[in-house]
């Protein structure tokens, strides 16, 4: 473990008391100058540490920043978020996670960033987010499933994010197929799943998740973006929500691995706003469809009863909900 992390762990353990430079130096087996240097590094990273001559150091406040030590502190997962790789700025956490997975990074690895310069969404859209305000992260997963089962992971991610947002904020988050998380008609989170496969099987999946916690980007999204803070009328700490998402994600993931993927569909449907909804679907390279959404089949495809009565299975496309008033 890096020295700064060991120092921080000791400061946390002894919260509420001062610890002298001398004690740190003997507990950590380093010089007092090294202790001082690392205390400065922690302060520069946003930790508020009180320094009192002859008494020593005391941890007063930890930052709500995407730092490995902060993500791990209080995280109860066995797999997800371990290890964590954090960037102040990167192109896209999905790019970084894909590169790490190719190099053999462990399942569960999280790559998080305060800012992305080339954040991307589904259907080749850009994903914009204000630096330091929101959650931007990607998880490396190795479920050992077949390629056909891959869309279920996206549904699983949407169910986990929705569940965590609901329990954490009390807001009525819902899922619009396949994986947009909406609250009162505005998009609060999006998921982009990318994978590498070999011989019909998934080698690894990178599940990229963006949550508008404190800022909603103005953009050209068909569905307007909203933030949790905007809906609650107050700023929100990001780390506790991130830990809830990781915990819920892991619970649903391990359940699906152990008992089969049907459980994913049950969780997803519990939060879906698609049951019997009137929808318009823009299909890649085809005329758009209108009909009634009936739910998803066992592969995660959306079933729609078209206005003529036929049932159409949709595996990709952009769904818009048609509000009753708008249709009349
Ligand atoms: C969508 O709704 O279109 C999906 C958006 C996914 C955005 C996240 S932010 C973290 C990760 N890195 C990216 O470049 N994209 C995903």
Coordinates of N, CA and C in Angstrom, one line a residue, residues 229-318:
X229 N -29.2 16.7 -7.7 CA -29.2 18.0 -6.8 C -30.3 18.9 -7.3
X230 N -30.4 19.1 -8.6 CA -31.5 20.0 -9.1 C -32.9 19.5 -8.6
X231 N -33.1 18.2 -8.6 CA -34.4 17.7 -8.2 C -34.6 17.8 -6.7
X232 N -33.5 17.6 -5.9 CA -33.6 17.6 -4.5 C -33.5 19.0 -3.9
X233 N -33.0 19.9 -4.8 CA -32.8 21.3 -4.3 C -31.6 21.5 -3.4
X234 N -30.7 20.6 -3.4 CA -29.5 20.8 -2.6 C -28.4 19.9 -3.1
X235 N -27.1 20.3 -3.0 CA -26.0 19.5 -3.5 C -25.9 18.1 -2.8
X236 N -25.3 17.2 -3.5 CA -25.3 15.8 -2.9 C -23.8 15.3 -2.9
X237 N -23.5 14.6 -1.9 CA -22.1 14.0 -1.9 C -22.1 12.8 -2.9
X238 N -21.0 12.7 -3.7 CA -21.0 11.7 -4.7 C -20.6 10.3 -4.2
X239 N -19.6 10.3 -3.3 CA -19.0 9.0 -2.9 C -20.0 8.1 -2.2
X240 N -20.9 8.5 -1.3 CA -21.8 7.6 -0.7 C -22.8 7.0 -1.8
X241 N -23.1 7.8 -2.8 CA -24.0 7.2 -3.9 C -23.2 6.2 -4.7
X242 N -21.9 6.6 -5.0 CA -21.1 5.6 -5.8 C -21.0 4.3 -5.1
X243 N -20.8 4.3 -3.8 CA -20.7 3.1 -3.0 C -22.0 2.3 -3.0
X244 N -23.1 3.0 -3.0 CA -24.4 2.3 -3.0 C -24.6 1.6 -4.4
X245 N -24.2 2.4 -5.5 CA -24.3 1.8 -6.8 C -23.5 0.5 -6.9
X246 N -22.2 0.6 -6.4 CA -21.3 -0.6 -6.5 C -21.9 -1.8 -5.7
X247 N -22.5 -1.5 -4.5 CA -23.0 -2.5 -3.7 C -24.3 -3.2 -4.3
X248 N -25.2 -2.3 -4.8 CA -26.3 -2.9 -5.5 C -26.0 -3.6 -6.8
X249 N -25.0 -3.1 -7.5 CA -24.6 -3.7 -8.8 C -24.0 -5.1 -8.4
X250 N -23.2 -5.2 -7.4 CA -22.6 -6.5 -7.0 C -23.6 -7.5 -6.6
X251 N -24.6 -7.0 -5.8 CA -25.6 -7.9 -5.3 C -26.4 -8.5 -6.5
X252 N -26.8 -7.7 -7.5 CA -27.6 -8.2 -8.6 C -26.7 -9.1 -9.5
X253 N -25.4 -8.7 -9.7 CA -24.5 -9.4 -10.5 C -24.2 -10.8 -10.0
X254 N -24.0 -10.9 -8.7 CA -23.7 -12.2 -8.1 C -24.9 -13.1 -8.1
X255 N -26.1 -12.4 -7.9 CA -27.3 -13.2 -7.9 C -27.5 -13.8 -9.3
X256 N -27.3 -13.0 -10.4 CA -27.5 -13.5 -11.7 C -26.4 -14.6 -12.1
X257 N -25.2 -14.4 -11.6 CA -24.2 -15.5 -11.8 C -24.5 -16.8 -11.1
X258 N -25.1 -16.7 -10.0 CA -25.4 -17.9 -9.2 C -26.7 -18.5 -9.6
X259 N -27.8 -17.7 -9.7 CA -29.1 -18.3 -9.9 C -29.6 -18.1 -11.4
X260 N -28.9 -17.5 -12.3 CA -29.3 -17.4 -13.6 C -29.8 -16.0 -13.9
X261 N -29.9 -15.7 -15.2 CA -30.1 -14.3 -15.6 C -31.6 -13.8 -15.5
X262 N -32.5 -14.8 -15.2 CA -33.9 -14.4 -15.1 C -34.1 -13.3 -14.0
X263 N -33.2 -13.4 -13.0 CA -33.4 -12.4 -11.9 C -33.1 -11.0 -12.4
X264 N -32.3 -10.8 -13.4 CA -32.0 -9.5 -14.0 C -33.3 -8.9 -14.5
X265 N -34.0 -9.7 -15.3 CA -35.3 -9.2 -15.9 C -36.3 -8.8 -14.9
X266 N -36.3 -9.6 -13.8 CA -37.3 -9.3 -12.7 C -36.9 -7.9 -12.1
X267 N -35.6 -7.7 -11.8 CA -35.2 -6.4 -11.2 C -35.5 -5.3 -12.2
X268 N -35.1 -5.5 -13.5 CA -35.2 -4.4 -14.5 C -36.7 -4.1 -14.6
X269 N -37.6 -5.1 -14.7 CA -39.0 -4.8 -14.9 C -39.6 -4.1 -13.8
X270 N -39.1 -4.3 -12.6 CA -39.7 -3.6 -11.4 C -39.5 -2.1 -11.5
X271 N -38.5 -1.7 -12.2 CA -38.2 -0.2 -12.3 C -38.5 0.3 -13.7
X272 N -39.0 -0.5 -14.6 CA -39.2 -0.1 -16.0 C -40.4 0.9 -16.1
X273 N -40.3 1.9 -16.9 CA -41.4 2.7 -17.2 C -42.0 2.4 -18.6
X274 N -41.7 1.2 -19.1 CA -42.1 0.8 -20.4 C -43.4 -0.1 -20.4
X275 N -43.8 -0.5 -19.2 CA -44.9 -1.4 -19.3 C -46.2 -0.8 -19.8
X276 N -46.7 -1.2 -20.9 CA -47.9 -0.6 -21.6 C -47.7 0.8 -22.0
X277 N -46.5 1.3 -22.1 CA -46.3 2.7 -22.5 C -46.4 2.8 -24.0
X278 N -46.9 4.0 -24.5 CA -46.9 4.2 -25.9 C -45.5 4.8 -26.3
X279 N -44.9 4.1 -27.3 CA -43.6 4.5 -27.6 C -43.4 4.8 -29.1
X280 N -42.3 5.6 -29.4 CA -41.9 5.8 -30.8 C -40.4 5.3 -30.8
X281 N -40.1 4.5 -31.8 CA -38.7 4.0 -31.8 C -38.0 4.3 -33.1
X282 N -36.9 5.0 -33.0 CA -36.1 5.3 -34.1 C -35.1 4.1 -34.3
X283 N -35.3 3.4 -35.4 CA -34.4 2.3 -35.6 C -33.3 2.7 -36.6
X284 N -32.1 2.1 -36.4 CA -31.0 2.4 -37.3 C -31.3 2.1 -38.7
X285 N -31.3 3.0 -39.6 CA -31.5 2.8 -41.1 C -32.9 2.3 -41.4
X286 N -33.9 2.6 -40.6 CA -35.3 2.2 -40.9 C -36.3 3.3 -40.5
X287 N -37.5 3.2 -41.1 CA -38.5 4.2 -40.7 C -38.9 4.0 -39.2
X288 N -39.3 5.1 -38.5 CA -39.6 4.8 -37.1 C -40.9 4.1 -36.8
X289 N -41.0 3.5 -35.7 CA -42.1 2.6 -35.4 C -42.9 3.3 -34.2
X290 N -44.2 3.0 -34.2 CA -45.0 3.5 -33.0 C -45.8 2.3 -32.5
X291 N -46.0 2.2 -31.2 CA -46.8 1.1 -30.7 C -46.8 1.1 -29.2
X292 N -47.2 0.0 -28.6 CA -47.3 -0.2 -27.2 C -46.2 -1.1 -26.7
X293 N -45.3 -0.6 -25.7 CA -44.3 -1.5 -25.2 C -44.9 -2.5 -24.3
X294 N -44.4 -3.8 -24.5 CA -45.0 -4.9 -23.7 C -44.1 -5.4 -22.6
X295 N -42.8 -4.9 -22.7 CA -41.8 -5.5 -21.8 C -40.6 -6.0 -22.6
X296 N -39.8 -6.8 -21.9 CA -38.6 -7.4 -22.6 C -38.7 -8.9 -22.6
X297 N -38.1 -9.5 -23.6 CA -38.0 -11.0 -23.7 C -36.8 -11.4 -22.9
X298 N -36.6 -12.8 -22.9 CA -35.5 -13.3 -22.1 C -34.1 -12.9 -22.5
X299 N -34.0 -12.3 -23.7 CA -32.6 -11.8 -24.1 C -32.5 -10.3 -23.8
X300 N -33.5 -9.7 -23.3 CA -33.4 -8.3 -23.1 C -34.0 -7.4 -24.2
X301 N -34.4 -8.0 -25.3 CA -35.0 -7.3 -26.4 C -36.3 -6.7 -26.0
X302 N -36.7 -5.5 -26.5 CA -38.0 -4.9 -26.2 C -39.0 -5.4 -27.1
X303 N -40.2 -5.8 -26.6 CA -41.3 -6.3 -27.4 C -42.3 -5.1 -27.5
X304 N -42.7 -4.8 -28.7 CA -43.6 -3.7 -29.0 C -44.8 -4.2 -29.8
X305 N -46.0 -3.9 -29.4 CA -47.2 -4.2 -30.2 C -47.4 -3.0 -31.1
X306 N -47.2 -3.2 -32.4 CA -47.3 -2.1 -33.3 C -48.8 -1.7 -33.5
X307 N -49.0 -0.5 -34.0 CA -50.4 0.0 -34.1 C -51.2 -0.9 -34.9
X308 N -50.6 -1.7 -35.9 CA -51.4 -2.6 -36.7 C -51.7 -4.0 -35.9
X309 N -51.1 -4.2 -34.8 CA -51.3 -5.4 -34.0 C -50.2 -6.4 -34.0
X310 N -49.2 -6.3 -34.9 CA -48.1 -7.3 -34.9 C -47.2 -6.9 -33.8
X311 N -46.5 -8.0 -33.3 CA -45.5 -7.8 -32.2 C -44.1 -7.7 -32.8
X312 N -43.4 -6.7 -32.5 CA -42.0 -6.5 -33.1 C -41.0 -6.6 -31.9
X313 N -39.9 -7.4 -32.2 CA -38.9 -7.5 -31.2 C -37.8 -6.5 -31.6
X314 N -37.4 -5.6 -30.7 CA -36.5 -4.5 -31.0 C -35.2 -4.8 -30.2
X315 N -34.0 -4.9 -30.9 CA -32.8 -5.1 -30.2 C -31.9 -3.9 -30.1
X316 N -32.1 -2.9 -31.0 CA -31.4 -1.6 -30.7 C -32.3 -0.5 -31.3
X317 N -32.1 0.7 -30.8 CA -32.9 1.8 -31.3 C -33.0 2.8 -30.2
X318 N -33.6 3.9 -30.5 CA -33.8 5.0 -29.6 C -35.3 5.1 -29.3

